[in-house]
């Protein structure tokens, strides 16, 4: 069975500092990895995904994520945090197509709080 | 209107009521999903439709009944719910269920409270 772990319920960072939101996964075969963000009273918004190729993936709003196969991780990063980045972040994984479609499995989410 | 829309945005219902949630996607996608989001828990996939056909029912109680009349519309009919069913219900769509590398696009959700 596939799974996602987001070990931190909350990450606090000062505006202008770099941020990292951690994600590790477990899946059979090559993973498809996604990051979503959820602002208050809103649905999930797609940020970026890893399918294959370059381990560093760039996405919306200056976010990027690094795929590390040996550590089965896909940490979300941003060089300089903004107060407006404060939101709930979800990592998700999907396994390869094996004749039937695999589910998109989400982590429990990490709340990012950016302060002035 | 673009993206994925959901109505109503908020719903309060008693345990004996019957109500329906509506989702519409304007992205030309063929797959639609219902998720339940509860506090401190991962998103729970409830139902999946691909080209109007249900492809997954994730052991959801029969008091939740989905309907997908076409690839653009998805409903969730609610009947005799329990207080523990109170949650944010999210609709999503994607190009195709089998295209596993495609991201899903989510609506804003319906905040459901069962009294």
PDB file of C-alpha atoms in Angstrom:
ATOM      1  CA  UNK A   1       0.000   0.000   0.000  1.00  0.00           C
ATOM      2  CA  UNK A   2       1.230   3.500  -0.711  1.00  0.00           C
ATOM      3  CA  UNK A   3       1.554   6.150   1.976  1.00  0.00           C
ATOM      4  CA  UNK A   4       2.745   9.694   2.615  1.00  0.00           C
ATOM      5  CA  UNK A   5       4.212  11.094   5.804  1.00  0.00           C
ATOM      6  CA  UNK A   6       4.411  14.773   6.644  1.00  0.00           C
ATOM      7  CA  UNK A   7       6.248  14.677   9.973  1.00  0.00           C
ATOM      8  CA  UNK A   8       5.568  18.279  11.008  1.00  0.00           C
ATOM      9  CA  UNK A   9       2.087  19.490  11.863  1.00  0.00           C
ATOM     10  CA  UNK A  10       3.310  23.070  11.714  1.00  0.00           C
ATOM     11  CA  UNK A  11       6.336  24.930  10.393  1.00  0.00           C
ATOM     12  CA  UNK A  12       7.084  28.459  11.547  1.00  0.00           C
ATOM     13  CA  UNK A  13       9.395  30.731   9.589  1.00  0.00           C
ATOM     14  CA  UNK A  14      10.126  34.446   9.460  1.00  0.00           C
ATOM     15  CA  UNK A  15       9.383  36.343   6.270  1.00  0.00           C
ATOM     16  CA  UNK A  16      12.415  36.473   4.023  1.00  0.00           C
ATOM     17  CA  UNK A  17      13.891  33.265   5.409  1.00  0.00           C
ATOM     18  CA  UNK A  18      14.032  30.021   3.441  1.00  0.00           C
ATOM     19  CA  UNK A  19      11.366  27.430   4.180  1.00  0.00           C
ATOM     20  CA  UNK A  20      11.208  23.659   3.920  1.00  0.00           C
ATOM     21  CA  UNK A  21       8.126  21.475   4.330  1.00  0.00           C
ATOM     22  CA  UNK A  22       9.032  17.820   4.612  1.00  0.00           C
ATOM     23  CA  UNK A  23       7.445  14.840   2.889  1.00  0.00           C
ATOM     24  CA  UNK A  24       8.414  11.193   2.666  1.00  0.00           C
ATOM     25  CA  UNK A  25       6.545   8.545   0.747  1.00  0.00           C
ATOM     26  CA  UNK A  26       6.199   4.828   0.238  1.00  0.00           C
ATOM     27  CA  UNK A  27       5.020   3.327  -3.047  1.00  0.00           C
ATOM     28  CA  UNK A  28       5.709   0.309  -5.247  1.00  0.00           C
ATOM     29  CA  UNK A  29       7.474   1.311  -8.418  1.00  0.00           C
ATOM     30  CA  UNK A  30       8.292   4.780  -9.622  1.00  0.00           C
ATOM     31  CA  UNK A  31       6.295   7.462  -7.833  1.00  0.00           C
ATOM     32  CA  UNK A  32       4.354  10.414  -9.140  1.00  0.00           C
ATOM     33  CA  UNK A  33       4.585  13.110  -6.464  1.00  0.00           C
ATOM     34  CA  UNK A  34       2.516  16.234  -5.979  1.00  0.00           C
ATOM     35  CA  UNK A  35       2.313  19.242  -3.706  1.00  0.00           C
ATOM     36  CA  UNK A  36      -0.933  21.117  -3.090  1.00  0.00           C
ATOM     37  CA  UNK A  37      -1.689  24.193  -1.000  1.00  0.00           C
ATOM     38  CA  UNK A  38      -4.952  25.025   0.761  1.00  0.00           C
ATOM     39  CA  UNK A  39      -5.826  28.528   1.873  1.00  0.00           C
ATOM     40  CA  UNK A  40      -8.600  29.063   4.463  1.00  0.00           C
ATOM     41  CA  UNK A  41     -12.077  28.185   3.178  1.00  0.00           C
ATOM     42  CA  UNK A  42     -10.672  27.118  -0.176  1.00  0.00           C
ATOM     43  CA  UNK A  43     -10.072  23.868  -1.997  1.00  0.00           C
ATOM     44  CA  UNK A  44      -6.657  22.429  -2.716  1.00  0.00           C
ATOM     45  CA  UNK A  45      -4.561  24.229  -5.296  1.00  0.00           C
ATOM     46  CA  UNK A  46      -1.896  22.409  -7.317  1.00  0.00           C
ATOM     47  CA  UNK A  47       1.658  23.696  -6.790  1.00  0.00           C
ATOM     48  CA  UNK A  48       3.983  21.294  -8.568  1.00  0.00           C
ATOM     49  CA  UNK A  49       4.628  17.664  -9.449  1.00  0.00           C
ATOM     50  CA  UNK A  50       7.440  15.229 -10.098  1.00  0.00           C
ATOM     51  CA  UNK A  51       6.972  12.698 -12.881  1.00  0.00           C
ATOM     52  CA  UNK A  52      10.464  11.885 -14.112  1.00  0.00           C
ATOM     53  CA  UNK A  53      13.716  13.576 -15.052  1.00  0.00           C
ATOM     54  CA  UNK A  54      15.325  16.435 -13.142  1.00  0.00           C
ATOM     55  CA  UNK A  55      15.118  15.877  -9.397  1.00  0.00           C
ATOM     56  CA  UNK A  56      14.505  19.582  -8.761  1.00  0.00           C
ATOM     57  CA  UNK A  57      11.006  20.598  -9.788  1.00  0.00           C
ATOM     58  CA  UNK A  58       9.898  24.213  -9.991  1.00  0.00           C
ATOM     59  CA  UNK A  59       6.314  25.224  -9.465  1.00  0.00           C
ATOM     60  CA  UNK A  60       3.962  28.107  -8.786  1.00  0.00           C
ATOM     61  CA  UNK A  61       4.644  31.121  -6.551  1.00  0.00           C
ATOM     62  CA  UNK A  62       8.409  30.476  -6.381  1.00  0.00           C
ATOM     63  CA  UNK A  63       8.086  27.055  -4.776  1.00  0.00           C
ATOM     64  CA  UNK A  64      10.269  24.124  -5.717  1.00  0.00           C
ATOM     65  CA  UNK A  65      10.652  20.562  -4.526  1.00  0.00           C
ATOM     66  CA  UNK A  66      13.513  18.099  -4.557  1.00  0.00           C
ATOM     67  CA  UNK A  67      12.928  14.441  -5.320  1.00  0.00           C
ATOM     68  CA  UNK A  68      15.328  12.121  -3.521  1.00  0.00           C
ATOM     69  CA  UNK A  69      14.806   8.511  -4.489  1.00  0.00           C
ATOM     70  CA  UNK A  70      17.240   7.010  -1.991  1.00  0.00           C
ATOM     71  CA  UNK A  71      15.598   8.843   0.909  1.00  0.00           C
ATOM     72  CA  UNK A  72      12.082   8.498  -0.590  1.00  0.00           C
ATOM     73  CA  UNK A  73      11.538  12.181   0.063  1.00  0.00           C
ATOM     74  CA  UNK A  74       9.976  15.083  -1.806  1.00  0.00           C
ATOM     75  CA  UNK A  75      10.525  18.171   0.358  1.00  0.00           C
ATOM     76  CA  UNK A  76       8.928  21.469  -0.622  1.00  0.00           C
ATOM     77  CA  UNK A  77      11.168  24.537  -0.524  1.00  0.00           C
ATOM     78  CA  UNK A  78      11.154  28.245  -1.129  1.00  0.00           C
ATOM     79  CA  UNK A  79      14.230  30.478  -0.901  1.00  0.00           C
ATOM     80  CA  UNK A  80      12.416  33.432   0.666  1.00  0.00           C
ATOM     81  CA  UNK A  81       9.093  33.030   2.496  1.00  0.00           C
ATOM     82  CA  UNK A  82       6.237  35.537   2.313  1.00  0.00           C
ATOM     83  CA  UNK A  83       3.494  36.112   4.874  1.00  0.00           C
ATOM     84  CA  UNK A  84       1.025  35.270   2.088  1.00  0.00           C
ATOM     85  CA  UNK A  85       2.541  31.766   1.885  1.00  0.00           C
ATOM     86  CA  UNK A  86       0.879  30.946   5.213  1.00  0.00           C
ATOM     87  CA  UNK A  87      -1.466  28.048   4.443  1.00  0.00           C
ATOM     88  CA  UNK A  88      -1.901  24.283   4.729  1.00  0.00           C
ATOM     89  CA  UNK A  89       0.375  22.235   2.473  1.00  0.00           C
ATOM     90  CA  UNK A  90      -0.329  18.681   1.335  1.00  0.00           C
ATOM     91  CA  UNK A  91       2.046  16.200  -0.231  1.00  0.00           C
ATOM     92  CA  UNK A  92       0.543  13.386  -2.312  1.00  0.00           C
ATOM     93  CA  UNK A  93       1.808  10.296  -4.098  1.00  0.00           C
ATOM     94  CA  UNK A  94       0.499   8.045  -6.811  1.00  0.00           C
ATOM     95  CA  UNK A  95       1.998   4.785  -8.006  1.00  0.00           C
ATOM     96  CA  UNK A  96       2.536   3.800 -11.617  1.00  0.00           C
ATOM     97  CA  UNK A  97      -0.249   2.561 -13.848  1.00  0.00           C
ATOM     98  CA  UNK A  98      -0.432  -1.228 -13.484  1.00  0.00           C
ATOM     99  CA  UNK A  99      -3.551  -2.030 -15.435  1.00  0.00           C
ATOM    100  CA  UNK A 100      -5.780  -0.229 -13.002  1.00  0.00           C
ATOM    101  CA  UNK A 101      -5.505   3.360 -11.896  1.00  0.00           C
ATOM    102  CA  UNK A 102      -3.873   3.924  -8.543  1.00  0.00           C
ATOM    103  CA  UNK A 103      -5.274   6.278  -5.949  1.00  0.00           C
ATOM    104  CA  UNK A 104      -3.761   9.628  -5.124  1.00  0.00           C
ATOM    105  CA  UNK A 105      -2.742   9.289  -1.477  1.00  0.00           C
ATOM    106  CA  UNK A 106      -2.390  12.457   0.589  1.00  0.00           C
ATOM    107  CA  UNK A 107      -0.453  13.259   3.725  1.00  0.00           C
ATOM    108  CA  UNK A 108      -2.105  14.825   6.763  1.00  0.00           C
ATOM    109  CA  UNK A 109      -0.899  18.283   5.839  1.00  0.00           C
ATOM    110  CA  UNK A 110       1.591  20.766   7.308  1.00  0.00           C
ATOM    111  CA  UNK A 111       0.522  24.209   8.383  1.00  0.00           C
ATOM    112  CA  UNK A 112       3.028  26.851   7.346  1.00  0.00           C
ATOM    113  CA  UNK A 113       3.033  30.028   9.410  1.00  0.00           C
ATOM    114  CA  UNK A 114       5.144  32.892   8.092  1.00  0.00           C
ATOM    115  CA  UNK A 115       5.557  35.875  10.420  1.00  0.00           C
ATOM    116  CA  UNK A 116       6.942  39.354   9.954  1.00  0.00           C
TER     117      UNK A 116
ATOM    118  CA  UNK B   1     -16.888  30.466 -14.989  1.00  0.00           C
ATOM    119  CA  UNK B   2     -13.683  28.475 -14.929  1.00  0.00           C
ATOM    120  CA  UNK B   3     -12.248  25.600 -12.946  1.00  0.00           C
ATOM    121  CA  UNK B   4     -14.259  23.492 -10.558  1.00  0.00           C
ATOM    122  CA  UNK B   5     -17.276  24.948  -8.785  1.00  0.00           C
ATOM    123  CA  UNK B   6     -19.241  23.512  -5.874  1.00  0.00           C
ATOM    124  CA  UNK B   7     -22.608  24.432  -4.414  1.00  0.00           C
ATOM    125  CA  UNK B   8     -23.634  25.068  -1.777  1.00  0.00           C
ATOM    126  CA  UNK B   9     -20.513  26.326  -0.006  1.00  0.00           C
ATOM    127  CA  UNK B  10     -22.054  25.729   3.411  1.00  0.00           C
ATOM    128  CA  UNK B  11     -24.775  23.315   4.451  1.00  0.00           C
ATOM    129  CA  UNK B  12     -26.358  22.592   7.811  1.00  0.00           C
ATOM    130  CA  UNK B  13     -28.692  19.644   7.968  1.00  0.00           C
ATOM    131  CA  UNK B  14     -30.442  17.472  10.475  1.00  0.00           C
ATOM    132  CA  UNK B  15     -29.909  13.741  10.607  1.00  0.00           C
ATOM    133  CA  UNK B  16     -33.249  13.032   8.918  1.00  0.00           C
ATOM    134  CA  UNK B  17     -32.832  15.504   6.073  1.00  0.00           C
ATOM    135  CA  UNK B  18     -32.077  14.741   2.441  1.00  0.00           C
ATOM    136  CA  UNK B  19     -29.788  17.133   0.618  1.00  0.00           C
ATOM    137  CA  UNK B  20     -27.486  17.130  -2.400  1.00  0.00           C
ATOM    138  CA  UNK B  21     -24.080  18.595  -3.116  1.00  0.00           C
ATOM    139  CA  UNK B  22     -23.318  19.700  -6.637  1.00  0.00           C
ATOM    140  CA  UNK B  23     -20.019  19.929  -8.476  1.00  0.00           C
ATOM    141  CA  UNK B  24     -19.357  21.231 -11.963  1.00  0.00           C
ATOM    142  CA  UNK B  25     -16.078  21.334 -13.839  1.00  0.00           C
ATOM    143  CA  UNK B  26     -15.363  23.604 -16.787  1.00  0.00           C
ATOM    144  CA  UNK B  27     -11.996  22.079 -17.720  1.00  0.00           C
ATOM    145  CA  UNK B  28     -13.055  19.456 -20.245  1.00  0.00           C
ATOM    146  CA  UNK B  29     -11.897  16.665 -17.947  1.00  0.00           C
ATOM    147  CA  UNK B  30     -13.207  13.126 -17.998  1.00  0.00           C
ATOM    148  CA  UNK B  31     -12.610  12.057 -14.399  1.00  0.00           C
ATOM    149  CA  UNK B  32     -14.314  13.423 -11.294  1.00  0.00           C
ATOM    150  CA  UNK B  33     -13.800  12.668  -7.620  1.00  0.00           C
ATOM    151  CA  UNK B  34     -15.417  13.188  -4.233  1.00  0.00           C
ATOM    152  CA  UNK B  35     -13.158  13.575  -1.190  1.00  0.00           C
ATOM    153  CA  UNK B  36     -13.931  14.063   2.496  1.00  0.00           C
ATOM    154  CA  UNK B  37     -11.637  16.321   4.491  1.00  0.00           C
ATOM    155  CA  UNK B  38     -11.770  16.098   8.276  1.00  0.00           C
ATOM    156  CA  UNK B  39      -9.497  17.900  10.697  1.00  0.00           C
ATOM    157  CA  UNK B  40      -6.157  16.203  11.415  1.00  0.00           C
ATOM    158  CA  UNK B  41      -6.842  13.395   8.928  1.00  0.00           C
ATOM    159  CA  UNK B  42      -5.618  12.815   5.385  1.00  0.00           C
ATOM    160  CA  UNK B  43      -8.050  13.474   2.587  1.00  0.00           C
ATOM    161  CA  UNK B  44     -10.310  10.472   2.173  1.00  0.00           C
ATOM    162  CA  UNK B  45     -11.205   9.483  -1.361  1.00  0.00           C
ATOM    163  CA  UNK B  46     -14.889   8.563  -1.510  1.00  0.00           C
ATOM    164  CA  UNK B  47     -15.866   8.031  -5.133  1.00  0.00           C
ATOM    165  CA  UNK B  48     -14.276   8.166  -8.565  1.00  0.00           C
ATOM    166  CA  UNK B  49     -15.975   8.521 -11.922  1.00  0.00           C
ATOM    167  CA  UNK B  50     -14.281   8.180 -15.291  1.00  0.00           C
ATOM    168  CA  UNK B  51     -16.293   9.027 -18.419  1.00  0.00           C
ATOM    169  CA  UNK B  52     -19.475   8.983 -16.260  1.00  0.00           C
ATOM    170  CA  UNK B  53     -18.829   5.471 -15.000  1.00  0.00           C
ATOM    171  CA  UNK B  54     -18.084   4.858 -11.325  1.00  0.00           C
ATOM    172  CA  UNK B  55     -14.674   3.248 -11.049  1.00  0.00           C
ATOM    173  CA  UNK B  56     -14.193   3.384  -7.316  1.00  0.00           C
ATOM    174  CA  UNK B  57     -16.305   3.343  -4.186  1.00  0.00           C
ATOM    175  CA  UNK B  58     -13.953   3.535  -1.249  1.00  0.00           C
ATOM    176  CA  UNK B  59     -16.192   1.631   1.215  1.00  0.00           C
ATOM    177  CA  UNK B  60     -18.408   4.649   1.676  1.00  0.00           C
ATOM    178  CA  UNK B  61     -21.633   4.168   3.699  1.00  0.00           C
ATOM    179  CA  UNK B  62     -24.805   3.986   1.641  1.00  0.00           C
ATOM    180  CA  UNK B  63     -26.114   7.196   3.193  1.00  0.00           C
ATOM    181  CA  UNK B  64     -23.817   8.866   0.632  1.00  0.00           C
ATOM    182  CA  UNK B  65     -25.010   8.312  -2.918  1.00  0.00           C
ATOM    183  CA  UNK B  66     -23.098   9.749  -5.892  1.00  0.00           C
ATOM    184  CA  UNK B  67     -24.478  10.571  -9.293  1.00  0.00           C
ATOM    185  CA  UNK B  68     -22.592  11.555 -12.435  1.00  0.00           C
ATOM    186  CA  UNK B  69     -24.988  12.396 -15.297  1.00  0.00           C
ATOM    187  CA  UNK B  70     -22.162  13.571 -17.581  1.00  0.00           C
ATOM    188  CA  UNK B  71     -18.434  14.247 -17.455  1.00  0.00           C
ATOM    189  CA  UNK B  72     -18.964  17.843 -16.295  1.00  0.00           C
ATOM    190  CA  UNK B  73     -21.342  17.299 -13.387  1.00  0.00           C
ATOM    191  CA  UNK B  74     -21.112  15.308 -10.194  1.00  0.00           C
ATOM    192  CA  UNK B  75     -23.584  15.118  -7.338  1.00  0.00           C
ATOM    193  CA  UNK B  76     -23.426  13.697  -3.853  1.00  0.00           C
ATOM    194  CA  UNK B  77     -26.851  12.863  -2.422  1.00  0.00           C
ATOM    195  CA  UNK B  78     -27.009  12.814   1.368  1.00  0.00           C
ATOM    196  CA  UNK B  79     -29.586  10.981   3.470  1.00  0.00           C
ATOM    197  CA  UNK B  80     -29.821  10.241   7.210  1.00  0.00           C
ATOM    198  CA  UNK B  81     -26.327  11.425   7.943  1.00  0.00           C
ATOM    199  CA  UNK B  82     -24.579  11.202  11.299  1.00  0.00           C
ATOM    200  CA  UNK B  83     -22.832  14.016  13.191  1.00  0.00           C
ATOM    201  CA  UNK B  84     -19.460  12.393  12.409  1.00  0.00           C
ATOM    202  CA  UNK B  85     -20.166  13.061   8.725  1.00  0.00           C
ATOM    203  CA  UNK B  86     -19.620  16.761   9.360  1.00  0.00           C
ATOM    204  CA  UNK B  87     -16.607  17.730   7.246  1.00  0.00           C
ATOM    205  CA  UNK B  88     -15.460  19.624   4.181  1.00  0.00           C
ATOM    206  CA  UNK B  89     -16.488  17.748   1.036  1.00  0.00           C
ATOM    207  CA  UNK B  90     -14.222  18.418  -1.898  1.00  0.00           C
ATOM    208  CA  UNK B  91     -14.860  17.711  -5.542  1.00  0.00           C
ATOM    209  CA  UNK B  92     -11.965  17.333  -7.967  1.00  0.00           C
ATOM    210  CA  UNK B  93     -11.447  16.577 -11.628  1.00  0.00           C
ATOM    211  CA  UNK B  94      -8.594  15.392 -13.812  1.00  0.00           C
ATOM    212  CA  UNK B  95      -8.064  14.620 -17.455  1.00  0.00           C
ATOM    213  CA  UNK B  96      -8.443  10.882 -17.066  1.00  0.00           C
ATOM    214  CA  UNK B  97      -8.271   8.437 -14.164  1.00  0.00           C
ATOM    215  CA  UNK B  98      -5.692   6.315 -15.985  1.00  0.00           C
ATOM    216  CA  UNK B  99      -3.297   9.222 -16.641  1.00  0.00           C
ATOM    217  CA  UNK B 100      -1.641   8.840 -13.255  1.00  0.00           C
ATOM    218  CA  UNK B 101       0.794  11.720 -13.803  1.00  0.00           C
ATOM    219  CA  UNK B 102      -1.956  14.320 -14.207  1.00  0.00           C
ATOM    220  CA  UNK B 103      -2.781  16.585 -11.318  1.00  0.00           C
ATOM    221  CA  UNK B 104      -6.288  16.926  -9.954  1.00  0.00           C
ATOM    222  CA  UNK B 105      -8.071  20.257  -9.827  1.00  0.00           C
ATOM    223  CA  UNK B 106     -10.171  20.905  -6.749  1.00  0.00           C
ATOM    224  CA  UNK B 107     -13.289  22.919  -6.078  1.00  0.00           C
ATOM    225  CA  UNK B 108     -13.627  25.170  -3.002  1.00  0.00           C
ATOM    226  CA  UNK B 109     -15.576  22.544  -1.088  1.00  0.00           C
ATOM    227  CA  UNK B 110     -18.882  22.339   0.766  1.00  0.00           C
ATOM    228  CA  UNK B 111     -18.626  22.727   4.527  1.00  0.00           C
ATOM    229  CA  UNK B 112     -21.233  20.282   5.875  1.00  0.00           C
ATOM    230  CA  UNK B 113     -22.518  20.342   9.432  1.00  0.00           C
ATOM    231  CA  UNK B 114     -24.837  17.564  10.593  1.00  0.00           C
ATOM    232  CA  UNK B 115     -26.815  18.369  13.717  1.00  0.00           C
TER     233      UNK B 115
END
